Amino acid sequence: MERKRHLLGLEGVSAEDIQVLLDSAETMIEISQRDVKKVPVLRGKTVVNLFLENSTRTRISFEIAAKRLSADTINLSGGGSSLSKGETLADTARNLAAMSPDAIVIRHPSAGAAILLAEVLDCPIINAGDGAHEHPTQALLDLFTIRQAKPELKGLTVTIVGDILHSRVARSNIYGLLTLGAKVRLCGPPTLLPPMFEHLGAELHYDLATAVRDADVMMMLRIQRERQGHNFFPTLDEYARYFCLTEELLAEASSDVIILHPGPMNRGIEISSGVADGPYSLMMNQVANGVAMRMAVLYQLIIPGHDGIRGSEIPERTPTSATG
Amino acid sequence: MNTETQNAARRILVKGGHLIDPSRDVSEKADVLITAGVVEAIDKPGAIPSDGAEVVDARGLFVAPGFVDMHVHLREPGYEYKETVATGCLSAVVGGVTSVACMANTNPVNDSGAVTKYIIDKAKVAGLANVFPVGAVSIGLGGEALAEFGEMFEAGIVAVSDDGHPIMKSSLMRHALEYAKMFGIPVIAHEEDLDLCCGGVMNEGLMSIRLGLEGIPSVGESAMVARDIELARYTGGRLHVAHVSTAESVEMVRRAKHDGLDVTCEATPHHFTLDDSAVAGYNTNAKMYPPLRTERDVAAVRAGIADGTVDSIATDHAPHHRDEKASHFDEAAKGVVGLETVLPLTLALVRDETLTLERMVDALSTQPARNLGIERGTLARGSVADLVVFDADRAWNVNATELASKSKNTPFDGWEMRGKVTRTIVAGRSVWEDAA
Ligand SMILES: [Zn+2]
């Protein structure tokens, strides 16, 4: 029996699979630059975009990606945790299964939602962000953007700055970057950067100036204004005072440093306008690459047997024993 | 059917087993004769003539006072779709538990004599395990106003607790400890500082970081244990720390006992068997409060049981409907069932030499009965004949669907176990016998 392939996160995904996806995105970039930006490879296939948390950007990116591959798309969205009141995610999933989709893209406010879907459904599941868990396509497009700018990911120093604790983007990037041999520095106030992150294989910094030093890539995360109300930091002003990437700080980075930001950015809070609009900022490339990367992911997961990526395994719960 | 007259006629001779009765420091081969619901005689193997009594062949088996589980959620009244007093009691006797103390978070809350009496009446009709209700500390478990301990005590409660709703108001806890002294009952505390634990769904640590789930810091428990131990010291009240889960809490209870305070403590099989890695894959049957902690905490809880700091083992049997666990982790109900797996999980501690068999029975029967001040947990002559016979080696596999409990939310589904109850006797009546 053919095993279903999913992209639930980048934790545990092999370097080979990531490379296949990045290479595939290379081809998709080429398609996106054509006059007629459409190829028939997914004609007759149906992609369901199940967005149970607001995210216009990611949803549009996936929708364009599916359309460029000629897939039919169905968009389902809802603010809450279920489409109709009282319905569980598993029931929503079973209803979707009746539509025989060829892939489901899910965005959900709760960690583990994509995995739950993969357990009950019989088609590829693509995690478009589940709570603070993972956002693998964002990390893949970040890796792709870095690879466009740098000859090799291996050996690069990548610094991720911001609310690491609550960030699925940070988690997926940590896994992807480490798998491809980059060094990862994490930076933020201790309230948003618990020591446990060190166990994932990253270096921790509470001081932005040291975290910037000789960095090849600076990845600035969006700071959520709500965190201020929970005392993770006193005020946005004070946050900016210590963690806003400015041109002065950037002078200490590697001379060909590049800047990434998953967007939408808060100018003057995590990133100064000078840096955001500077030549080393690749934010617009990220947006364009996002479509290509998602085309690659849809293609690789829907077309069976192609380059044979394994993608994510559904985590197993192995029974054990108390027999001593 | 008049059970009194039936019991009077019924005589059972439990023959050939190894008797463990920590209340009298007994661990030897002995026969036990039960007449009219009480232990009539205990003697050397073969010394008591059967004389028409029903003979229970206990050769190769252990005989002990029935287990006393001080922390059970029977869900009735109000949540009969999860469990009823009758199904909960059946689950209990299948697991060798002859007495349960049931928590007050029913609907309506057990904060009145009427609800206490309702539960006791239901238990009488079920006629399986003894049920000792625990009354609420505060009206409606609201954490504000003291419930009528006196009215509930007269109806039959053996302790008070706002279990599931940690008492954030320190003055309420202080007054509960003081006022409960009038009735000589313990205040059972679910120790979690809700402000520190706010929003968390699993232990805060590497695992919660990896899963992206909101963490519950261990200090959320230990900070409350510290507060309540100091309140017990100040008031001289009786504090029972429920389901202890962190190394720091265990150490504080150890010191409190050393200081001679009236503090007792329980741990659950899930907290001494599993760590937070059981949550991997977002396993909602590994979600409960307090949450599964780290390997280090598990080791500390085990050491606490071994040296008596954690005097009792209680299951925190918390049945939930399948649908309430089929959700994504954030939304899933918290708690696991435990009555039917408590023996083999505790025997695992005996096999790895953490506990002696005698200490195991002490923690399952004798100590919890003492904590609740109930005349159980002993097989002394003349005591109520609540008794369990078990095979310490029998291997079996947990199949959640086959549990007697109405709910199947066990984190041990599919586990291979060793140790099984073969017979449960409550007040001289055989209420459960293993078919195999
Ligand atoms: Zn509790």
Short mmCIF file of N, CA, C and O in Angstrom, two decimals, chain B residues 332-388:
data_model
loop_
_atom_site.label_atom_id
_atom_site.label_comp_id
_atom_site.label_asym_id
_atom_site.label_seq_id
_atom_site.Cartn_x
_atom_site.Cartn_y
_atom_site.Cartn_z
N ALA B 332 -8.89 19.25 24.50
CA ALA B 332 -9.26 17.94 25.05
C ALA B 332 -9.48 18.02 26.56
O ALA B 332 -8.85 18.81 27.26
N ALA B 333 -10.39 17.15 27.04
CA ALA B 333 -10.65 17.08 28.48
C ALA B 333 -9.40 16.58 29.19
O ALA B 333 -8.58 15.87 28.63
N LYS B 334 -9.27 16.97 30.47
CA LYS B 334 -8.09 16.60 31.24
C LYS B 334 -8.43 15.48 32.22
O LYS B 334 -9.49 15.48 32.82
N GLY B 335 -7.52 14.54 32.36
CA GLY B 335 -7.73 13.46 33.31
C GLY B 335 -7.74 12.10 32.63
O GLY B 335 -7.99 11.99 31.43
N VAL B 336 -7.45 11.07 33.43
CA VAL B 336 -7.40 9.70 32.92
C VAL B 336 -8.08 8.76 33.92
O VAL B 336 -8.13 9.06 35.11
N VAL B 337 -8.57 7.64 33.41
CA VAL B 337 -9.10 6.63 34.33
C VAL B 337 -7.93 5.84 34.92
O VAL B 337 -6.85 5.80 34.33
N GLY B 338 -8.14 5.23 36.08
CA GLY B 338 -6.98 4.58 36.69
C GLY B 338 -7.28 3.40 37.61
O GLY B 338 -6.37 2.68 38.00
N LEU B 339 -8.56 3.21 37.97
CA LEU B 339 -8.86 2.21 39.00
C LEU B 339 -8.42 0.80 38.61
O LEU B 339 -7.97 0.02 39.46
N GLU B 340 -8.53 0.48 37.33
CA GLU B 340 -8.29 -0.92 36.93
C GLU B 340 -6.83 -1.23 36.63
O GLU B 340 -6.49 -2.38 36.35
N THR B 341 -5.98 -0.20 36.66
CA THR B 341 -4.57 -0.45 36.35
C THR B 341 -3.66 -0.12 37.53
O THR B 341 -2.44 -0.22 37.42
N VAL B 342 -4.24 0.25 38.66
CA VAL B 342 -3.41 0.70 39.78
C VAL B 342 -2.54 -0.43 40.33
O VAL B 342 -1.36 -0.23 40.65
N LEU B 343 -3.08 -1.65 40.41
CA LEU B 343 -2.29 -2.74 40.99
C LEU B 343 -1.05 -3.09 40.15
O LEU B 343 0.06 -3.05 40.67
N PRO B 344 -1.22 -3.41 38.86
CA PRO B 344 -0.02 -3.77 38.11
C PRO B 344 1.00 -2.64 38.01
O PRO B 344 2.22 -2.89 38.02
N LEU B 345 0.54 -1.39 37.94
CA LEU B 345 1.49 -0.28 37.84
C LEU B 345 2.27 -0.12 39.14
O LEU B 345 3.44 0.25 39.14
N THR B 346 1.62 -0.40 40.27
CA THR B 346 2.32 -0.30 41.54
C THR B 346 3.23 -1.52 41.74
O THR B 346 4.34 -1.40 42.27
N LEU B 347 2.77 -2.68 41.27
CA LEU B 347 3.62 -3.87 41.35
C LEU B 347 4.92 -3.69 40.55
O LEU B 347 5.95 -4.26 40.90
N ALA B 348 4.85 -2.87 39.51
CA ALA B 348 6.07 -2.60 38.73
C ALA B 348 7.13 -1.95 39.63
O ALA B 348 8.33 -2.18 39.47
N LEU B 349 6.68 -1.16 40.60
CA LEU B 349 7.62 -0.53 41.55
C LEU B 349 8.19 -1.58 42.50
O LEU B 349 9.30 -1.43 43.01
N VAL B 350 7.41 -2.62 42.75
CA VAL B 350 7.92 -3.71 43.60
C VAL B 350 8.96 -4.50 42.82
O VAL B 350 10.02 -4.83 43.33
N ARG B 351 8.64 -4.77 41.56
CA ARG B 351 9.57 -5.58 40.75
C ARG B 351 10.89 -4.86 40.51
O ARG B 351 11.93 -5.49 40.47
N ASP B 352 10.85 -3.53 40.38
CA ASP B 352 12.14 -2.84 40.20
C ASP B 352 12.76 -2.45 41.55
O ASP B 352 13.71 -1.66 41.61
N GLU B 353 12.22 -3.03 42.60
CA GLU B 353 12.77 -2.90 43.95
C GLU B 353 12.73 -1.49 44.54
O GLU B 353 13.50 -1.14 45.42
N THR B 354 11.80 -0.68 44.03
CA THR B 354 11.57 0.62 44.66
C THR B 354 10.81 0.40 45.97
O THR B 354 11.05 1.08 46.97
N LEU B 355 9.86 -0.54 45.95
CA LEU B 355 9.02 -0.80 47.11
C LEU B 355 9.07 -2.28 47.47
O LEU B 355 9.29 -3.12 46.61
N THR B 356 8.79 -2.57 48.74
CA THR B 356 8.51 -3.96 49.10
C THR B 356 7.02 -4.18 48.87
O THR B 356 6.25 -3.21 48.79
N LEU B 357 6.62 -5.43 48.80
CA LEU B 357 5.20 -5.73 48.65
C LEU B 357 4.41 -5.17 49.84
O LEU B 357 3.29 -4.69 49.70
N GLU B 358 5.03 -5.25 51.02
CA GLU B 358 4.37 -4.79 52.23
C GLU B 358 4.12 -3.28 52.16
O GLU B 358 3.04 -2.79 52.48
N ARG B 359 5.14 -2.55 51.73
CA ARG B 359 4.98 -1.10 51.60
C ARG B 359 3.94 -0.77 50.51
O ARG B 359 3.20 0.20 50.62
N MET B 360 3.90 -1.59 49.48
CA MET B 360 2.90 -1.38 48.43
C MET B 360 1.49 -1.45 49.01
O MET B 360 0.66 -0.57 48.77
N VAL B 361 1.22 -2.50 49.79
CA VAL B 361 -0.12 -2.65 50.37
C VAL B 361 -0.39 -1.52 51.37
O VAL B 361 -1.50 -0.98 51.45
N ASP B 362 0.65 -1.14 52.09
CA ASP B 362 0.54 -0.03 53.03
C ASP B 362 0.07 1.24 52.29
O ASP B 362 -0.84 1.94 52.73
N ALA B 363 0.70 1.51 51.13
CA ALA B 363 0.38 2.72 50.37
C ALA B 363 -0.97 2.63 49.67
O ALA B 363 -1.62 3.64 49.42
N LEU B 364 -1.40 1.41 49.35
CA LEU B 364 -2.67 1.24 48.65
C LEU B 364 -3.85 1.11 49.60
O LEU B 364 -4.98 1.41 49.22
N SER B 365 -3.60 0.62 50.81
CA SER B 365 -4.74 0.32 51.70
C SER B 365 -4.65 1.02 53.05
O SER B 365 -5.52 1.82 53.42
N THR B 366 -3.59 0.71 53.79
CA THR B 366 -3.54 1.10 55.19
C THR B 366 -3.42 2.61 55.37
O THR B 366 -4.18 3.22 56.14
N GLN B 367 -2.47 3.22 54.66
CA GLN B 367 -2.25 4.67 54.83
C GLN B 367 -3.44 5.51 54.38
O GLN B 367 -3.89 6.39 55.12
N PRO B 368 -3.97 5.25 53.17
CA PRO B 368 -5.10 6.08 52.76
C PRO B 368 -6.30 5.95 53.70
O PRO B 368 -7.01 6.94 53.95
N ALA B 369 -6.52 4.76 54.25
CA ALA B 369 -7.63 4.60 55.21
C ALA B 369 -7.37 5.45 56.44
O ALA B 369 -8.27 6.10 56.97
N ARG B 370 -6.12 5.47 56.89
CA ARG B 370 -5.76 6.31 58.05
C ARG B 370 -5.96 7.78 57.72
O ARG B 370 -6.49 8.55 58.54
N ASN B 371 -5.52 8.19 56.52
CA ASN B 371 -5.66 9.60 56.15
C ASN B 371 -7.10 10.06 56.19
O ASN B 371 -7.41 11.20 56.54
N LEU B 372 -8.00 9.15 55.81
CA LEU B 372 -9.42 9.50 55.76
C LEU B 372 -10.13 9.21 57.08
O LEU B 372 -11.30 9.53 57.25
N GLY B 373 -9.41 8.57 58.00
CA GLY B 373 -10.02 8.24 59.29
C GLY B 373 -11.15 7.23 59.16
O GLY B 373 -12.13 7.29 59.91
N ILE B 374 -11.03 6.31 58.20
CA ILE B 374 -12.09 5.30 58.04
C ILE B 374 -11.57 3.95 58.54
O ILE B 374 -10.37 3.67 58.45
N GLU B 375 -12.47 3.15 59.07
CA GLU B 375 -12.05 1.87 59.63
C GLU B 375 -11.93 0.82 58.55
O GLU B 375 -12.71 -0.11 58.43
N ARG B 376 -10.92 1.01 57.74
CA ARG B 376 -10.64 0.11 56.62
C ARG B 376 -9.13 -0.02 56.54
O ARG B 376 -8.40 0.48 57.38
N GLY B 377 -8.68 -0.74 55.51
CA GLY B 377 -7.23 -0.85 55.32
C GLY B 377 -6.57 -1.76 56.33
O GLY B 377 -5.35 -1.70 56.53
N THR B 378 -7.35 -2.65 56.97
CA THR B 378 -6.79 -3.59 57.93
C THR B 378 -7.58 -4.89 57.87
O THR B 378 -8.77 -4.89 57.51
N LEU B 379 -6.93 -5.98 58.20
CA LEU B 379 -7.63 -7.26 58.31
C LEU B 379 -7.49 -7.80 59.74
O LEU B 379 -7.43 -9.01 59.96
N ALA B 380 -7.42 -6.90 60.68
CA ALA B 380 -7.37 -7.33 62.08
C ALA B 380 -8.67 -8.06 62.42
O ALA B 380 -9.71 -7.80 61.82
N ARG B 381 -8.61 -8.95 63.36
CA ARG B 381 -9.81 -9.68 63.78
C ARG B 381 -10.90 -8.71 64.17
O ARG B 381 -10.66 -7.74 64.88
N GLY B 382 -12.09 -8.96 63.66
CA GLY B 382 -13.22 -8.10 64.00
C GLY B 382 -13.39 -6.91 63.07
O GLY B 382 -14.37 -6.18 63.17
N SER B 383 -12.44 -6.71 62.16
CA SER B 383 -12.59 -5.57 61.25
C SER B 383 -13.47 -5.96 60.06
O SER B 383 -13.70 -7.13 59.78
N VAL B 384 -13.97 -4.93 59.37
CA VAL B 384 -14.83 -5.16 58.20
C VAL B 384 -14.03 -5.95 57.16
O VAL B 384 -12.89 -5.61 56.84
N ALA B 385 -14.64 -6.99 56.63
CA ALA B 385 -13.91 -7.87 55.71
C ALA B 385 -13.92 -7.33 54.29
O ALA B 385 -14.61 -7.81 53.41
N ASP B 386 -13.13 -6.27 54.07
CA ASP B 386 -12.85 -5.76 52.73
C ASP B 386 -11.50 -6.32 52.34
O ASP B 386 -10.49 -5.99 52.99
N LEU B 387 -11.47 -7.11 51.30
CA LEU B 387 -10.25 -7.87 51.07
C LEU B 387 -10.05 -8.10 49.58
O LEU B 387 -11.00 -8.21 48.81
N VAL B 388 -8.77 -8.10 49.20
CA VAL B 388 -8.44 -8.33 47.80
C VAL B 388 -7.48 -9.52 47.70
O VAL B 388 -6.61 -9.68 48.55
#
